[in-house]
mmCIF file of C-alpha atoms in Angstrom:
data_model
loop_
_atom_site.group_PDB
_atom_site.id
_atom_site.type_symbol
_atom_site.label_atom_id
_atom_site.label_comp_id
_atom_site.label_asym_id
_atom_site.label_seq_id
_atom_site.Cartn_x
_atom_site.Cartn_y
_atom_site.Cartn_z
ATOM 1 C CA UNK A 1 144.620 -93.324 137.371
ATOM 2 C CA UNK A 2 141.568 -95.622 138.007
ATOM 3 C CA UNK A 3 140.868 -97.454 134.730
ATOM 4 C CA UNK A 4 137.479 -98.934 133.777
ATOM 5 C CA UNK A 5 136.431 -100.755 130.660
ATOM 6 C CA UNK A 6 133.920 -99.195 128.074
ATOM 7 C CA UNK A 7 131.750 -102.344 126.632
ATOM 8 C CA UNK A 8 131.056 -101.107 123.340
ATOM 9 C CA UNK A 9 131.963 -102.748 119.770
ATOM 10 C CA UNK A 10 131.353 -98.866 118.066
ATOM 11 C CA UNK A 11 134.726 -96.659 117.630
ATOM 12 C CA UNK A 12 132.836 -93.404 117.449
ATOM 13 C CA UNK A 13 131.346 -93.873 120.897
ATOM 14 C CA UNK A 14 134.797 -94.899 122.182
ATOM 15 C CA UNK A 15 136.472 -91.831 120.844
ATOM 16 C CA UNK A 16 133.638 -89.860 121.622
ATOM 17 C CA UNK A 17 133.174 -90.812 125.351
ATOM 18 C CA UNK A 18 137.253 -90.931 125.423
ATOM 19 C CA UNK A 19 137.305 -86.797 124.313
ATOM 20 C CA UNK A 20 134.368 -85.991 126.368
ATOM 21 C CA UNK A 21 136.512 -87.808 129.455
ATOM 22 C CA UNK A 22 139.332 -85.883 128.913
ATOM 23 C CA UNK A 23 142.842 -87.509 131.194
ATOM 24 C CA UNK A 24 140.835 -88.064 134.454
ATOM 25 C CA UNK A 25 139.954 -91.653 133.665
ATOM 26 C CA UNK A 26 141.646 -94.356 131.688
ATOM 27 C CA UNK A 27 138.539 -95.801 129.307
ATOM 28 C CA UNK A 28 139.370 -99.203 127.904
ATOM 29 C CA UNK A 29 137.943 -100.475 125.040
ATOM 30 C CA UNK A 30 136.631 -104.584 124.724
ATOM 31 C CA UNK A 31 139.810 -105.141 122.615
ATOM 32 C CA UNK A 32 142.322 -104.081 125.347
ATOM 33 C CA UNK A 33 140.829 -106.136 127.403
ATOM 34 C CA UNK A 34 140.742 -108.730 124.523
ATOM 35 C CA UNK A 35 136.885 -109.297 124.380
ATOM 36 C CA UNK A 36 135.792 -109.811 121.000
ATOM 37 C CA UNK A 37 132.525 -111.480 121.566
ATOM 38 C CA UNK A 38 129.438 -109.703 120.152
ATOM 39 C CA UNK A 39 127.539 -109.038 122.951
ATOM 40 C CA UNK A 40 124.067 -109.299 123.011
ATOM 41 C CA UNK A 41 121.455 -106.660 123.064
ATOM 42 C CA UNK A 42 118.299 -108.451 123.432
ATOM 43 C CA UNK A 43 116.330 -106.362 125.933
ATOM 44 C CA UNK A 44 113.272 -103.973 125.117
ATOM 45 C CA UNK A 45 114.564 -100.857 127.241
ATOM 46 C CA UNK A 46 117.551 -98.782 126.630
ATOM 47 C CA UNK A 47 118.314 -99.345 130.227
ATOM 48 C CA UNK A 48 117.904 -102.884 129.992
ATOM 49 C CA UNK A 49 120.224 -103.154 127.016
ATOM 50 C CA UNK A 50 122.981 -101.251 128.646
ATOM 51 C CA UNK A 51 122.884 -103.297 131.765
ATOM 52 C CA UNK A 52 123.108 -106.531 129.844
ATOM 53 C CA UNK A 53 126.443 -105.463 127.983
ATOM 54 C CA UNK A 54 127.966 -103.975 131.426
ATOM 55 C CA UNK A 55 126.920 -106.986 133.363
ATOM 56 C CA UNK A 56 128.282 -109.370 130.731
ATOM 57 C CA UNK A 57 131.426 -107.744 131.035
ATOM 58 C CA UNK A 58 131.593 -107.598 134.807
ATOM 59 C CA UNK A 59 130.698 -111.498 135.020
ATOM 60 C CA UNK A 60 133.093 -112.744 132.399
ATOM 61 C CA UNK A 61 136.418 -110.507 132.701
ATOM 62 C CA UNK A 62 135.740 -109.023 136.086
ATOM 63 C CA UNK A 63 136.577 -105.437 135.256
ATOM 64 C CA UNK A 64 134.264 -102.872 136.645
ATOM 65 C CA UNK A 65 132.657 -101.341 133.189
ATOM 66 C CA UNK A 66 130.113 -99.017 131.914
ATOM 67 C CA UNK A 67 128.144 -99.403 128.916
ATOM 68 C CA UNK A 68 125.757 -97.313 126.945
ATOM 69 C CA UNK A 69 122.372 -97.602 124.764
ATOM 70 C CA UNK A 70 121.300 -94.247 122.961
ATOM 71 C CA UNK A 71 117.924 -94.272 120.504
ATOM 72 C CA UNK A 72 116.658 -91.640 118.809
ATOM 73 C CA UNK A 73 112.809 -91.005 119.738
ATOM 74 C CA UNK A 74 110.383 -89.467 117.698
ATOM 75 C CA UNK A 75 107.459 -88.267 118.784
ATOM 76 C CA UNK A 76 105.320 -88.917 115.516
ATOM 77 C CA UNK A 77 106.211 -91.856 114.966
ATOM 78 C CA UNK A 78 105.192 -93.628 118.567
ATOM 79 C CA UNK A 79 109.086 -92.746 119.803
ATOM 80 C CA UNK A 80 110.345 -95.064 117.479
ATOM 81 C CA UNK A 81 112.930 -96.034 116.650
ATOM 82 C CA UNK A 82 114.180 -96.018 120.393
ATOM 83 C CA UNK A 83 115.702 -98.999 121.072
ATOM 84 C CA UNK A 84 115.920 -99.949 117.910
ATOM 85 C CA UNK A 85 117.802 -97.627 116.410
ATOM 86 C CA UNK A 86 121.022 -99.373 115.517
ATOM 87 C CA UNK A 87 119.161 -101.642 113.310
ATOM 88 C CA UNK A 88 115.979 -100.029 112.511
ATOM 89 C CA UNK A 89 116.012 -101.283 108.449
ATOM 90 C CA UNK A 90 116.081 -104.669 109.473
ATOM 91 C CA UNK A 91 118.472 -107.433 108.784
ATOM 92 C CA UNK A 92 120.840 -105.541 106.306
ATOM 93 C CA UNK A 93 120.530 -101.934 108.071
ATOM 94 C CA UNK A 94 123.562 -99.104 108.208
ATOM 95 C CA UNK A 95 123.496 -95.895 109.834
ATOM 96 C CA UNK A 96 122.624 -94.582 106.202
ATOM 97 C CA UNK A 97 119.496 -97.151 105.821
ATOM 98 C CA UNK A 98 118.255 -96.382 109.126
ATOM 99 C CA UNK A 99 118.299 -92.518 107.946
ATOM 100 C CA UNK A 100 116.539 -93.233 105.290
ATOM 101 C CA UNK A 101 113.872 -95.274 106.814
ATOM 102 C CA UNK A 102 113.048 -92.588 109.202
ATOM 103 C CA UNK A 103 113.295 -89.710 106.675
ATOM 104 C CA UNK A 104 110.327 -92.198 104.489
ATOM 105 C CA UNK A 105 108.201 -92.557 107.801
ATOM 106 C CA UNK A 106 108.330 -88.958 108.075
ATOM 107 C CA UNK A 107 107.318 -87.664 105.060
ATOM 108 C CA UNK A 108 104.658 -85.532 105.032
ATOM 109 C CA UNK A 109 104.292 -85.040 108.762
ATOM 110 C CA UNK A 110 104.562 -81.678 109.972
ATOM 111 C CA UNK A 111 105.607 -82.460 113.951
ATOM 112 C CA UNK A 112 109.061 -83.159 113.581
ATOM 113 C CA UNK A 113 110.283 -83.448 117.196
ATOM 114 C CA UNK A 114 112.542 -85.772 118.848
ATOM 115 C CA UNK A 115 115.034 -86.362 121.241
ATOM 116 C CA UNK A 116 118.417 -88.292 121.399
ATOM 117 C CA UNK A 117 118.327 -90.582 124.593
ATOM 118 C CA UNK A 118 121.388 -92.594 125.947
ATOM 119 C CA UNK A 119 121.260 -94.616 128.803
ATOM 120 C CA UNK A 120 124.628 -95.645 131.131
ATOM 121 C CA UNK A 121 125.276 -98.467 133.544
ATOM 122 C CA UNK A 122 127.867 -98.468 135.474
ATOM 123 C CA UNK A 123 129.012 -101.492 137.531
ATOM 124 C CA UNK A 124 131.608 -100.440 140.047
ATOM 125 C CA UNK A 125 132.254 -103.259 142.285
ATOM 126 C CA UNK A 126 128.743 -105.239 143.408
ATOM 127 C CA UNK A 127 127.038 -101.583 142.911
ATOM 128 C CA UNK A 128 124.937 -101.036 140.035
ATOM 129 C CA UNK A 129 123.967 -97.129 138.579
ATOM 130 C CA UNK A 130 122.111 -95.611 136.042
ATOM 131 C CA UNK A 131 122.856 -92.315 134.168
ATOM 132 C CA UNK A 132 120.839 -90.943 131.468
ATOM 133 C CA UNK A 133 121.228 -88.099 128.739
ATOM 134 C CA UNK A 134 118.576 -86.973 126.563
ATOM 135 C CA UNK A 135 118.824 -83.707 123.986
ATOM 136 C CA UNK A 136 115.566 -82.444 122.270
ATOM 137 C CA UNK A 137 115.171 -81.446 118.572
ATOM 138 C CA UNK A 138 113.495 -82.351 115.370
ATOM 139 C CA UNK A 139 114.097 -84.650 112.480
ATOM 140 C CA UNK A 140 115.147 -82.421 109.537
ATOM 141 C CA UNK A 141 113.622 -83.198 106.043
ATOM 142 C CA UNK A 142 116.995 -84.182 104.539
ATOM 143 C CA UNK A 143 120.894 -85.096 105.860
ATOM 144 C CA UNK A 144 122.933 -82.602 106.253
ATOM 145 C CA UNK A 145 126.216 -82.273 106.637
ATOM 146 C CA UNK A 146 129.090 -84.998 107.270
ATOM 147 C CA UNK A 147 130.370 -85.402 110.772
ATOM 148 C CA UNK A 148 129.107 -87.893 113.446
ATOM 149 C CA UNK A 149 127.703 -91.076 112.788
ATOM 150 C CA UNK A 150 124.471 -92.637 113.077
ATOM 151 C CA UNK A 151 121.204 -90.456 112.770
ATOM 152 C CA UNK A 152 123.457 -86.919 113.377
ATOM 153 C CA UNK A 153 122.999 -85.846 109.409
ATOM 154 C CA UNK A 154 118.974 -85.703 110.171
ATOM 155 C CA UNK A 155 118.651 -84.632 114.249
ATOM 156 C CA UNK A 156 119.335 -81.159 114.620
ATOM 157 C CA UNK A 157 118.968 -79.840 118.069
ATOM 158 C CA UNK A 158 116.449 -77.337 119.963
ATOM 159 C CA UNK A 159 118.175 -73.985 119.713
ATOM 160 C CA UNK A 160 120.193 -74.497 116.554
ATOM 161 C CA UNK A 161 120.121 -73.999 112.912
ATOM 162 C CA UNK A 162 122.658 -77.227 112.201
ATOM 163 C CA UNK A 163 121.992 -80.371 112.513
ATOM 164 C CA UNK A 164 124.901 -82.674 115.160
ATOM 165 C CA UNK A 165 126.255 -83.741 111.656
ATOM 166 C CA UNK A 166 126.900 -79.905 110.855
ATOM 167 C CA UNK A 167 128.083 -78.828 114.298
ATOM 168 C CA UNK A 168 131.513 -81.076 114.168
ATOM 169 C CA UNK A 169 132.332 -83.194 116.949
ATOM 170 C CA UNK A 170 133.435 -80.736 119.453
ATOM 171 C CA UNK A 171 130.582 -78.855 119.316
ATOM 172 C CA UNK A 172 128.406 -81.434 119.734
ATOM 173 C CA UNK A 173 130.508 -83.242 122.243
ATOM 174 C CA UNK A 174 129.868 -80.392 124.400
ATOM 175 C CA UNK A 175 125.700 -80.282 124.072
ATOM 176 C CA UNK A 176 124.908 -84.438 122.999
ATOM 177 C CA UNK A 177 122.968 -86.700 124.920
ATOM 178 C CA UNK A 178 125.840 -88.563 125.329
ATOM 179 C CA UNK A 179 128.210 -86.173 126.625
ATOM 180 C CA UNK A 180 125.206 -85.123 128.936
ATOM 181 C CA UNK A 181 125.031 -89.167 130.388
ATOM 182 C CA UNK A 182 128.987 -89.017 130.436
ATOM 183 C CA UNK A 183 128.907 -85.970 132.376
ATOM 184 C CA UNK A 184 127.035 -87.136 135.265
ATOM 185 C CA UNK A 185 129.133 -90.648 135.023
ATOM 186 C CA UNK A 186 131.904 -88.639 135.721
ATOM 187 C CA UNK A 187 130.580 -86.487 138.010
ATOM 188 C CA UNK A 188 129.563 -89.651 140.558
ATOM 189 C CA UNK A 189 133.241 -91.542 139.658
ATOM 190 C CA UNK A 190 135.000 -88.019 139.845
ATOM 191 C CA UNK A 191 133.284 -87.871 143.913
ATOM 192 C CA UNK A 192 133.991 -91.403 144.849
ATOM 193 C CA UNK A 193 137.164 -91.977 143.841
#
């Protein structure tokens, strides 16, 4: 079974990207490979963020890796917070400050709509590629529900009454940005190797 690693520090997105896998590929996390740095995220671009954590893995352990970025855009406020959406309250955020910052920003604005965008690179060998996910919806007034992490309590998705935090993780694991970006990862390792 071809193993690759998955350059991420967050559990959820392990787990998540693990379920949405399934048994055709053994994902590694940075501690089975024994990588406990804090890798830097310092580009401007979801893409360029991604590459920099799958690149850094590539150059110092040599495994081939993927690695994600995902950002919530919405479309009021300029498609903020984007790639800033891990730390969007500044120095001391959490998923539940960044929530809260948003819901503030969008008080009293009637367009609601965003999307959920994540971003892959893959390094496979000296070959570099690019998948990306994105998921429409709108930014609900208040959090509901308790499943997920990050922004899923306020996103809920074109063509449904819950919000991700209300669908539960298989349910949304099916439909997510994410799983869409994994999908097509999977897809190009599934015909290659």
């Amino acid at each position: 079974m071809k193993q690759i690693v998955f350059a991420t520090n967050n559990p959820h997105k392990l787990e998540e990207i693990r379920q949405i896998a399934g048994t055709n590929l053994k994902i590694l996390s940075l501690a089975e490979i024994d990588c406990h740095d804090d890798i830097p995220e310092t580009a401007d671009t979801l893409e360029g963020n991604a590459l920099i954590k799958a690149r850094y893995i590539k150059e110092k352990y040599g495994y081939d890796c993927f690695a994600d970025d995902t950002g919530l855009e919405i479309v009021a406020l300029g498609n903020e917070p984007g790639v800033y959406s891990a730390r969007y309250a500044g120095k001391d955020c959490n998923p539940q400050r960044n929530m809260e910052k948003v819901l503030n920003k969008m008080k009293g604005i009637e367009n609601r709509q965003a999307s959920f965008r994540t971003v892959i690179a893959l390094i496979l060998g000296n070959e570099t590629h690019l998948f990306e996910g994105s998921i429409p919806g709108e930014i609900t007034t208040g959090k509901r529900g308790d499943a997920g992490f990050g922004y899923d309590p306020i996103f809920q998705p074109t063509g449904y009454s819950l919000t991700f935090a209300e669908l539960g993780e298989e349910e949304k694991n099916k439909i997510s940005h994410r799983a869409i970006a994994t999908g097509k990862l999977l897809q190009f390792l599934r015909n290659i190797l």
